[in-house]
Amino acid sequence: MDEMLARWKAAFDGHRVAAAADLFTPDALFQGFGPQVLVGRDAIHAYYEAVPDNRSADVTLLHTYTIGQETAGGFAHVTFRDPTGWEAPVYLSLVLQLSGGTWRIRQYHVSRISTEH
């Protein structure tokens, strides 16, 4: 999980959209800040393409777990930022799947952190 989050952060911070999308399985489920759940690398690529290229992510891994030998999951605290002072703290949950000898993100979900209920 640490390695995957480091690879994701490097791709996100560098606005390397193709590299970010390649971290996902071909049929991955993706819930970002938008109102719709996205499915597949093409949709994920389009999502990351629309993210301003001056944004970065600070990531702290909180918890990991495994389900057998080919599935793992975890939770992280992520704060997205840009140089203008915009900031969005979220919890990120990931499900990873071993595919062809490579770990890929099967499911990605962010939930904004708010003091409101």
Short mmCIF file of N, CA, C and O in Angstrom, two decimals:
data_model
loop_
_atom_site.label_atom_id
_atom_site.label_comp_id
_atom_site.label_asym_id
_atom_site.label_seq_id
_atom_site.Cartn_x
_atom_site.Cartn_y
_atom_site.Cartn_z
N MET A 1 0.83 -1.19 0.00
CA MET A 1 0.00 0.00 0.00
C MET A 1 0.88 1.26 0.00
O MET A 1 0.57 2.20 -0.72
N ASP A 2 1.94 1.24 0.80
CA ASP A 2 2.84 2.41 0.82
C ASP A 2 3.39 2.70 -0.57
O ASP A 2 3.41 3.86 -1.01
N GLU A 3 3.83 1.63 -1.26
CA GLU A 3 4.40 1.81 -2.60
C GLU A 3 3.36 2.35 -3.58
O GLU A 3 3.64 3.24 -4.38
N MET A 4 2.14 1.82 -3.52
CA MET A 4 1.08 2.28 -4.42
C MET A 4 0.76 3.75 -4.16
O MET A 4 0.62 4.53 -5.10
N LEU A 5 0.64 4.12 -2.90
CA LEU A 5 0.34 5.52 -2.59
C LEU A 5 1.47 6.44 -3.03
O LEU A 5 1.22 7.55 -3.51
N ALA A 6 2.71 5.99 -2.91
CA ALA A 6 3.85 6.80 -3.37
C ALA A 6 3.81 6.96 -4.89
O ALA A 6 4.07 8.07 -5.40
N ARG A 7 3.48 5.90 -5.61
CA ARG A 7 3.38 5.98 -7.06
C ARG A 7 2.22 6.88 -7.48
O ARG A 7 2.33 7.68 -8.41
N TRP A 8 1.09 6.75 -6.79
CA TRP A 8 -0.06 7.59 -7.10
C TRP A 8 0.26 9.05 -6.83
O TRP A 8 -0.03 9.93 -7.65
N LYS A 9 0.88 9.34 -5.68
CA LYS A 9 1.23 10.73 -5.33
C LYS A 9 2.19 11.32 -6.36
O LYS A 9 2.01 12.47 -6.79
N ALA A 10 3.20 10.58 -6.77
CA ALA A 10 4.16 11.08 -7.76
C ALA A 10 3.45 11.40 -9.08
O ALA A 10 3.72 12.45 -9.69
N ALA A 11 2.55 10.53 -9.51
CA ALA A 11 1.83 10.79 -10.76
C ALA A 11 0.88 11.98 -10.60
O ALA A 11 0.80 12.85 -11.47
N PHE A 12 0.18 12.05 -9.47
CA PHE A 12 -0.75 13.16 -9.23
C PHE A 12 0.00 14.48 -9.14
O PHE A 12 -0.35 15.45 -9.83
N ASP A 13 1.02 14.54 -8.29
CA ASP A 13 1.76 15.78 -8.10
C ASP A 13 2.43 16.25 -9.39
O ASP A 13 2.55 17.45 -9.64
N GLY A 14 2.87 15.32 -10.22
CA GLY A 14 3.52 15.66 -11.48
C GLY A 14 2.55 15.86 -12.64
O GLY A 14 2.97 16.09 -13.76
N HIS A 15 1.27 15.76 -12.37
CA HIS A 15 0.21 15.85 -13.38
C HIS A 15 0.52 14.94 -14.56
O HIS A 15 0.37 15.30 -15.72
N ARG A 16 0.98 13.74 -14.22
CA ARG A 16 1.24 12.70 -15.23
C ARG A 16 -0.01 11.84 -15.33
O ARG A 16 -0.13 10.81 -14.68
N VAL A 17 -0.94 12.32 -16.13
CA VAL A 17 -2.28 11.74 -16.21
C VAL A 17 -2.24 10.28 -16.66
O VAL A 17 -2.91 9.43 -16.08
N ALA A 18 -1.49 9.97 -17.70
CA ALA A 18 -1.44 8.59 -18.20
C ALA A 18 -0.85 7.66 -17.14
O ALA A 18 -1.33 6.54 -16.96
N ALA A 19 0.18 8.11 -16.44
CA ALA A 19 0.79 7.30 -15.39
C ALA A 19 -0.20 7.07 -14.25
O ALA A 19 -0.27 5.97 -13.68
N ALA A 20 -0.97 8.10 -13.90
CA ALA A 20 -1.97 7.94 -12.84
C ALA A 20 -3.04 6.93 -13.27
O ALA A 20 -3.38 6.03 -12.51
N ALA A 21 -3.56 7.06 -14.47
CA ALA A 21 -4.61 6.16 -14.94
C ALA A 21 -4.11 4.72 -15.04
O ALA A 21 -4.87 3.78 -14.78
N ASP A 22 -2.85 4.55 -15.37
CA ASP A 22 -2.28 3.21 -15.51
C ASP A 22 -2.16 2.47 -14.17
O ASP A 22 -2.00 1.26 -14.15
N LEU A 23 -2.28 3.18 -13.06
CA LEU A 23 -2.23 2.54 -11.74
C LEU A 23 -3.50 1.76 -11.44
O LEU A 23 -3.55 0.97 -10.50
N PHE A 24 -4.53 1.95 -12.25
CA PHE A 24 -5.84 1.36 -12.01
C PHE A 24 -6.07 0.13 -12.89
O PHE A 24 -5.52 0.03 -13.98
N THR A 25 -6.91 -0.79 -12.41
CA THR A 25 -7.32 -1.91 -13.24
C THR A 25 -8.17 -1.37 -14.39
O THR A 25 -8.75 -0.27 -14.28
N PRO A 26 -8.27 -2.11 -15.49
CA PRO A 26 -9.05 -1.61 -16.63
C PRO A 26 -10.51 -1.30 -16.29
O PRO A 26 -11.11 -0.43 -16.91
N ASP A 27 -11.08 -2.00 -15.31
CA ASP A 27 -12.49 -1.80 -14.95
C ASP A 27 -12.66 -1.20 -13.55
O ASP A 27 -13.68 -1.39 -12.91
N ALA A 28 -11.67 -0.43 -13.11
CA ALA A 28 -11.70 0.14 -11.76
C ALA A 28 -12.92 1.02 -11.52
O ALA A 28 -13.41 1.69 -12.43
N LEU A 29 -13.37 1.03 -10.27
CA LEU A 29 -14.40 1.97 -9.82
C LEU A 29 -13.71 3.15 -9.16
O LEU A 29 -12.79 2.96 -8.36
N PHE A 30 -14.15 4.36 -9.47
CA PHE A 30 -13.46 5.56 -9.02
C PHE A 30 -14.49 6.59 -8.58
O PHE A 30 -15.36 7.00 -9.36
N GLN A 31 -14.41 7.01 -7.31
CA GLN A 31 -15.25 8.09 -6.81
C GLN A 31 -14.34 9.20 -6.32
O GLN A 31 -13.70 9.09 -5.28
N GLY A 32 -14.23 10.23 -7.12
CA GLY A 32 -13.43 11.40 -6.75
C GLY A 32 -14.33 12.48 -6.17
O GLY A 32 -15.30 12.18 -5.47
N PHE A 33 -14.05 13.74 -6.50
CA PHE A 33 -14.86 14.86 -6.00
C PHE A 33 -16.16 15.04 -6.79
O PHE A 33 -17.05 15.74 -6.36
N GLY A 34 -16.24 14.44 -7.97
CA GLY A 34 -17.43 14.60 -8.80
C GLY A 34 -18.62 13.84 -8.27
O GLY A 34 -18.48 12.97 -7.41
N PRO A 35 -19.80 14.11 -8.82
CA PRO A 35 -21.01 13.46 -8.32
C PRO A 35 -21.22 12.03 -8.84
O PRO A 35 -22.08 11.33 -8.33
N GLN A 36 -20.44 11.61 -9.83
CA GLN A 36 -20.66 10.30 -10.43
C GLN A 36 -19.52 9.35 -10.10
O GLN A 36 -18.38 9.75 -9.97
N VAL A 37 -19.89 8.06 -9.98
CA VAL A 37 -18.89 7.01 -9.88
C VAL A 37 -18.41 6.73 -11.30
O VAL A 37 -19.22 6.54 -12.21
N LEU A 38 -17.10 6.74 -11.49
CA LEU A 38 -16.53 6.48 -12.80
C LEU A 38 -16.09 5.03 -12.88
O LEU A 38 -15.74 4.43 -11.88
N VAL A 39 -16.09 4.49 -14.10
CA VAL A 39 -15.68 3.11 -14.32
C VAL A 39 -14.67 3.09 -15.46
O VAL A 39 -14.95 3.59 -16.55
N GLY A 40 -13.50 2.52 -15.20
CA GLY A 40 -12.51 2.28 -16.24
C GLY A 40 -11.44 3.35 -16.36
O GLY A 40 -11.61 4.48 -15.93
N ARG A 41 -10.34 2.93 -16.94
CA ARG A 41 -9.17 3.81 -17.09
C ARG A 41 -9.44 5.05 -17.93
O ARG A 41 -8.90 6.11 -17.63
N ASP A 42 -10.23 4.91 -19.00
CA ASP A 42 -10.50 6.08 -19.85
C ASP A 42 -11.20 7.18 -19.05
O ASP A 42 -10.85 8.36 -19.16
N ALA A 43 -12.19 6.79 -18.26
CA ALA A 43 -12.90 7.77 -17.44
C ALA A 43 -11.99 8.36 -16.37
O ALA A 43 -12.05 9.56 -16.08
N ILE A 44 -11.15 7.53 -15.79
CA ILE A 44 -10.21 8.00 -14.77
C ILE A 44 -9.19 8.95 -15.40
O ILE A 44 -8.86 10.00 -14.83
N HIS A 45 -8.71 8.62 -16.59
CA HIS A 45 -7.79 9.49 -17.31
C HIS A 45 -8.43 10.87 -17.54
O HIS A 45 -7.80 11.90 -17.29
N ALA A 46 -9.68 10.88 -18.00
CA ALA A 46 -10.38 12.15 -18.24
C ALA A 46 -10.54 12.94 -16.94
O ALA A 46 -10.41 14.17 -16.94
N TYR A 47 -10.82 12.25 -15.85
CA TYR A 47 -10.96 12.92 -14.54
C TYR A 47 -9.66 13.62 -14.17
O TYR A 47 -9.64 14.80 -13.84
N TYR A 48 -8.54 12.88 -14.22
CA TYR A 48 -7.26 13.47 -13.85
C TYR A 48 -6.81 14.55 -14.83
O TYR A 48 -6.13 15.50 -14.45
N GLU A 49 -7.19 14.42 -16.07
CA GLU A 49 -6.86 15.45 -17.07
C GLU A 49 -7.50 16.79 -16.70
O GLU A 49 -6.94 17.85 -16.95
N ALA A 50 -8.68 16.74 -16.08
CA ALA A 50 -9.41 17.95 -15.70
C ALA A 50 -8.91 18.58 -14.40
O ALA A 50 -9.27 19.72 -14.09
N VAL A 51 -8.08 17.86 -13.64
CA VAL A 51 -7.54 18.41 -12.38
C VAL A 51 -6.49 19.46 -12.73
O VAL A 51 -5.61 19.20 -13.54
N PRO A 52 -6.56 20.66 -12.11
CA PRO A 52 -5.54 21.67 -12.38
C PRO A 52 -4.14 21.12 -12.11
O PRO A 52 -3.92 20.41 -11.13
N ASP A 53 -3.20 21.45 -12.98
CA ASP A 53 -1.86 20.86 -12.89
C ASP A 53 -1.00 21.43 -11.78
O ASP A 53 0.12 20.97 -11.57
N ASN A 54 -1.52 22.39 -11.01
CA ASN A 54 -0.75 22.94 -9.90
C ASN A 54 -1.15 22.32 -8.55
O ASN A 54 -0.69 22.74 -7.50
N ARG A 55 -1.97 21.30 -8.58
CA ARG A 55 -2.40 20.65 -7.34
C ARG A 55 -1.43 19.56 -6.93
O ARG A 55 -0.80 18.91 -7.75
N SER A 56 -1.35 19.36 -5.62
CA SER A 56 -0.52 18.30 -5.06
C SER A 56 -1.29 17.62 -3.93
O SER A 56 -2.33 18.11 -3.51
N ALA A 57 -0.75 16.50 -3.47
CA ALA A 57 -1.42 15.72 -2.43
C ALA A 57 -0.43 15.34 -1.35
O ALA A 57 0.65 14.84 -1.65
N ASP A 58 -0.78 15.61 -0.10
CA ASP A 58 -0.03 15.12 1.05
C ASP A 58 -0.76 13.88 1.56
O ASP A 58 -1.96 13.93 1.80
N VAL A 59 -0.03 12.78 1.71
CA VAL A 59 -0.66 11.49 2.00
C VAL A 59 -0.09 10.90 3.29
O VAL A 59 1.12 10.83 3.46
N THR A 60 -0.98 10.44 4.17
CA THR A 60 -0.60 9.71 5.37
C THR A 60 -1.41 8.42 5.41
O THR A 60 -2.64 8.45 5.49
N LEU A 61 -0.72 7.29 5.34
CA LEU A 61 -1.39 6.00 5.40
C LEU A 61 -1.88 5.76 6.83
O LEU A 61 -1.14 5.93 7.79
N LEU A 62 -3.14 5.36 6.97
CA LEU A 62 -3.74 5.15 8.28
C LEU A 62 -3.92 3.68 8.64
O LEU A 62 -3.75 3.30 9.80
N HIS A 63 -4.29 2.86 7.66
CA HIS A 63 -4.60 1.46 7.96
C HIS A 63 -4.55 0.64 6.68
O HIS A 63 -4.93 1.11 5.62
N THR A 64 -4.09 -0.61 6.80
CA THR A 64 -4.11 -1.53 5.66
C THR A 64 -4.68 -2.86 6.12
O THR A 64 -4.71 -3.17 7.32
N TYR A 65 -5.13 -3.65 5.16
CA TYR A 65 -5.64 -4.98 5.43
C TYR A 65 -5.46 -5.83 4.18
O TYR A 65 -5.26 -5.30 3.09
N THR A 66 -5.51 -7.13 4.33
CA THR A 66 -5.43 -8.03 3.18
C THR A 66 -6.65 -8.94 3.16
O THR A 66 -7.24 -9.25 4.19
N ILE A 67 -7.00 -9.35 1.95
CA ILE A 67 -8.05 -10.33 1.74
C ILE A 67 -7.45 -11.36 0.80
O ILE A 67 -7.41 -11.17 -0.40
N GLY A 68 -6.89 -12.40 1.36
CA GLY A 68 -6.19 -13.39 0.53
C GLY A 68 -4.86 -12.86 0.04
O GLY A 68 -4.31 -11.91 0.59
N GLN A 69 -4.34 -13.50 -1.01
CA GLN A 69 -3.02 -13.13 -1.51
C GLN A 69 -3.06 -12.12 -2.64
O GLN A 69 -2.03 -11.57 -3.01
N GLU A 70 -4.24 -11.88 -3.21
CA GLU A 70 -4.31 -11.02 -4.39
C GLU A 70 -5.16 -9.78 -4.21
O GLU A 70 -5.42 -9.06 -5.17
N THR A 71 -5.59 -9.51 -2.98
CA THR A 71 -6.42 -8.33 -2.72
C THR A 71 -5.99 -7.70 -1.41
O THR A 71 -5.76 -8.39 -0.42
N ALA A 72 -5.88 -6.39 -1.42
CA ALA A 72 -5.52 -5.64 -0.22
C ALA A 72 -6.29 -4.33 -0.23
O ALA A 72 -6.75 -3.86 -1.28
N GLY A 73 -6.41 -3.74 0.92
CA GLY A 73 -7.10 -2.46 1.01
C GLY A 73 -6.46 -1.59 2.05
O GLY A 73 -5.58 -2.01 2.80
N GLY A 74 -6.90 -0.36 2.08
CA GLY A 74 -6.36 0.56 3.07
C GLY A 74 -7.08 1.89 3.05
O GLY A 74 -7.90 2.18 2.18
N PHE A 75 -6.72 2.67 4.07
CA PHE A 75 -7.27 4.00 4.25
C PHE A 75 -6.13 4.97 4.46
O PHE A 75 -5.15 4.66 5.13
N ALA A 76 -6.27 6.16 3.89
CA ALA A 76 -5.25 7.20 4.04
C ALA A 76 -5.94 8.53 4.28
O ALA A 76 -7.09 8.75 3.88
N HIS A 77 -5.21 9.41 4.92
CA HIS A 77 -5.63 10.81 5.03
C HIS A 77 -4.86 11.55 3.94
O HIS A 77 -3.64 11.44 3.84
N VAL A 78 -5.58 12.26 3.09
CA VAL A 78 -4.96 13.00 2.00
C VAL A 78 -5.44 14.44 2.06
O VAL A 78 -6.64 14.69 2.25
N THR A 79 -4.52 15.37 1.92
CA THR A 79 -4.89 16.77 1.77
C THR A 79 -4.43 17.24 0.41
O THR A 79 -3.23 17.23 0.11
N PHE A 80 -5.40 17.58 -0.44
CA PHE A 80 -5.10 18.15 -1.74
C PHE A 80 -4.91 19.65 -1.56
O PHE A 80 -5.66 20.29 -0.82
N ARG A 81 -3.91 20.21 -2.26
CA ARG A 81 -3.59 21.63 -2.13
C ARG A 81 -3.18 22.21 -3.48
O ARG A 81 -2.79 21.47 -4.37
N ASP A 82 -3.24 23.55 -3.55
CA ASP A 82 -2.61 24.25 -4.66
C ASP A 82 -1.99 25.54 -4.13
O ASP A 82 -2.25 25.92 -2.98
N PRO A 83 -1.16 26.19 -4.92
CA PRO A 83 -0.43 27.37 -4.43
C PRO A 83 -1.31 28.58 -4.08
O PRO A 83 -0.86 29.49 -3.41
N THR A 84 -2.58 28.57 -4.50
CA THR A 84 -3.47 29.70 -4.19
C THR A 84 -4.00 29.64 -2.77
O THR A 84 -4.67 30.56 -2.32
N GLY A 85 -3.76 28.52 -2.07
CA GLY A 85 -4.29 28.34 -0.72
C GLY A 85 -5.49 27.41 -0.67
O GLY A 85 -5.97 27.08 0.41
N TRP A 86 -5.98 26.98 -1.84
CA TRP A 86 -7.08 26.01 -1.86
C TRP A 86 -6.60 24.72 -1.20
O TRP A 86 -5.47 24.29 -1.39
N GLU A 87 -7.48 24.12 -0.42
CA GLU A 87 -7.13 22.92 0.32
C GLU A 87 -8.37 22.06 0.51
O GLU A 87 -9.46 22.58 0.77
N ALA A 88 -8.22 20.75 0.37
CA ALA A 88 -9.33 19.83 0.56
C ALA A 88 -8.84 18.58 1.27
O ALA A 88 -8.21 17.71 0.65
N PRO A 89 -9.10 18.45 2.58
CA PRO A 89 -8.74 17.22 3.29
C PRO A 89 -9.79 16.14 3.04
O PRO A 89 -10.99 16.42 3.04
N VAL A 90 -9.31 14.92 2.80
CA VAL A 90 -10.20 13.80 2.53
C VAL A 90 -9.67 12.54 3.19
O VAL A 90 -8.50 12.46 3.57
N TYR A 91 -10.55 11.57 3.32
CA TYR A 91 -10.14 10.21 3.59
C TYR A 91 -10.21 9.49 2.25
O TYR A 91 -11.16 9.65 1.49
N LEU A 92 -9.19 8.72 1.98
CA LEU A 92 -9.10 7.95 0.74
C LEU A 92 -9.12 6.48 1.10
O LEU A 92 -8.34 6.03 1.95
N SER A 93 -10.04 5.73 0.50
CA SER A 93 -10.02 4.29 0.68
C SER A 93 -9.69 3.65 -0.67
O SER A 93 -10.15 4.12 -1.72
N LEU A 94 -8.85 2.64 -0.62
CA LEU A 94 -8.40 1.94 -1.81
C LEU A 94 -8.58 0.45 -1.63
O LEU A 94 -8.39 -0.08 -0.53
N VAL A 95 -8.91 -0.22 -2.72
CA VAL A 95 -8.83 -1.67 -2.80
C VAL A 95 -7.85 -1.96 -3.93
O VAL A 95 -8.01 -1.46 -5.04
N LEU A 96 -6.82 -2.74 -3.61
CA LEU A 96 -5.80 -3.10 -4.59
C LEU A 96 -5.99 -4.55 -5.01
O LEU A 96 -6.38 -5.39 -4.20
N GLN A 97 -5.67 -4.82 -6.26
CA GLN A 97 -5.77 -6.17 -6.79
C GLN A 97 -4.47 -6.50 -7.51
O GLN A 97 -3.95 -5.69 -8.29
N LEU A 98 -3.94 -7.68 -7.25
CA LEU A 98 -2.75 -8.16 -7.94
C LEU A 98 -3.19 -8.64 -9.32
O LEU A 98 -4.02 -9.54 -9.44
N SER A 99 -2.63 -8.03 -10.35
CA SER A 99 -3.05 -8.34 -11.72
C SER A 99 -1.81 -8.47 -12.60
O SER A 99 -1.08 -7.50 -12.79
N GLY A 100 -1.56 -9.67 -13.09
CA GLY A 100 -0.39 -9.89 -13.94
C GLY A 100 0.92 -9.58 -13.24
O GLY A 100 1.85 -9.07 -13.87
N GLY A 101 0.98 -9.87 -11.96
CA GLY A 101 2.20 -9.62 -11.19
C GLY A 101 2.38 -8.18 -10.72
O GLY A 101 3.38 -7.85 -10.11
N THR A 102 1.39 -7.32 -11.02
CA THR A 102 1.46 -5.91 -10.63
C THR A 102 0.24 -5.54 -9.81
O THR A 102 -0.89 -5.88 -10.18
N TRP A 103 0.46 -4.82 -8.72
CA TRP A 103 -0.66 -4.32 -7.93
C TRP A 103 -1.27 -3.12 -8.64
O TRP A 103 -0.56 -2.23 -9.11
N ARG A 104 -2.60 -3.12 -8.74
CA ARG A 104 -3.32 -2.01 -9.35
C ARG A 104 -4.50 -1.65 -8.44
O ARG A 104 -4.99 -2.46 -7.66
N ILE A 105 -4.97 -0.44 -8.60
CA ILE A 105 -6.11 0.05 -7.82
C ILE A 105 -7.39 -0.46 -8.48
O ILE A 105 -7.65 -0.19 -9.64
N ARG A 106 -8.17 -1.20 -7.73
CA ARG A 106 -9.45 -1.74 -8.21
C ARG A 106 -10.60 -0.83 -7.84
O ARG A 106 -11.60 -0.72 -8.54
N GLN A 107 -10.47 -0.18 -6.67
CA GLN A 107 -11.52 0.74 -6.21
C GLN A 107 -10.87 1.90 -5.48
O GLN A 107 -9.96 1.71 -4.67
N TYR A 108 -11.36 3.12 -5.76
CA TYR A 108 -10.81 4.36 -5.21
C TYR A 108 -12.00 5.20 -4.77
O TYR A 108 -12.93 5.41 -5.56
N HIS A 109 -11.97 5.67 -3.54
CA HIS A 109 -13.08 6.49 -3.05
C HIS A 109 -12.54 7.56 -2.11
O HIS A 109 -11.83 7.25 -1.15
N VAL A 110 -12.88 8.81 -2.40
CA VAL A 110 -12.53 9.89 -1.48
C VAL A 110 -13.79 10.40 -0.80
O VAL A 110 -14.87 10.43 -1.38
N SER A 111 -13.61 10.79 0.45
CA SER A 111 -14.68 11.36 1.24
C SER A 111 -14.14 12.60 1.93
O SER A 111 -13.19 12.51 2.70
N ARG A 112 -14.72 13.75 1.58
CA ARG A 112 -14.24 15.00 2.19
C ARG A 112 -14.45 14.97 3.69
O ARG A 112 -15.45 14.47 4.19
N ILE A 113 -13.49 15.53 4.40
CA ILE A 113 -13.57 15.61 5.85
C ILE A 113 -14.22 16.94 6.21
O ILE A 113 -13.77 17.99 5.78
N SER A 114 -15.28 16.86 6.97
CA SER A 114 -16.02 18.05 7.36
C SER A 114 -16.47 17.90 8.80
O SER A 114 -16.71 16.80 9.28
N THR A 115 -16.59 19.02 9.49
CA THR A 115 -17.09 18.99 10.86
C THR A 115 -18.63 18.98 10.88
O THR A 115 -19.22 18.77 11.91
N GLU A 116 -19.24 19.22 9.71
CA GLU A 116 -20.71 19.21 9.62
C GLU A 116 -21.19 17.78 9.42
O GLU A 116 -20.53 16.95 8.82
N HIS A 117 -22.39 17.50 9.93
CA HIS A 117 -23.01 16.17 9.75
C HIS A 117 -24.26 16.30 8.94
O HIS A 117 -24.93 17.22 8.92
#
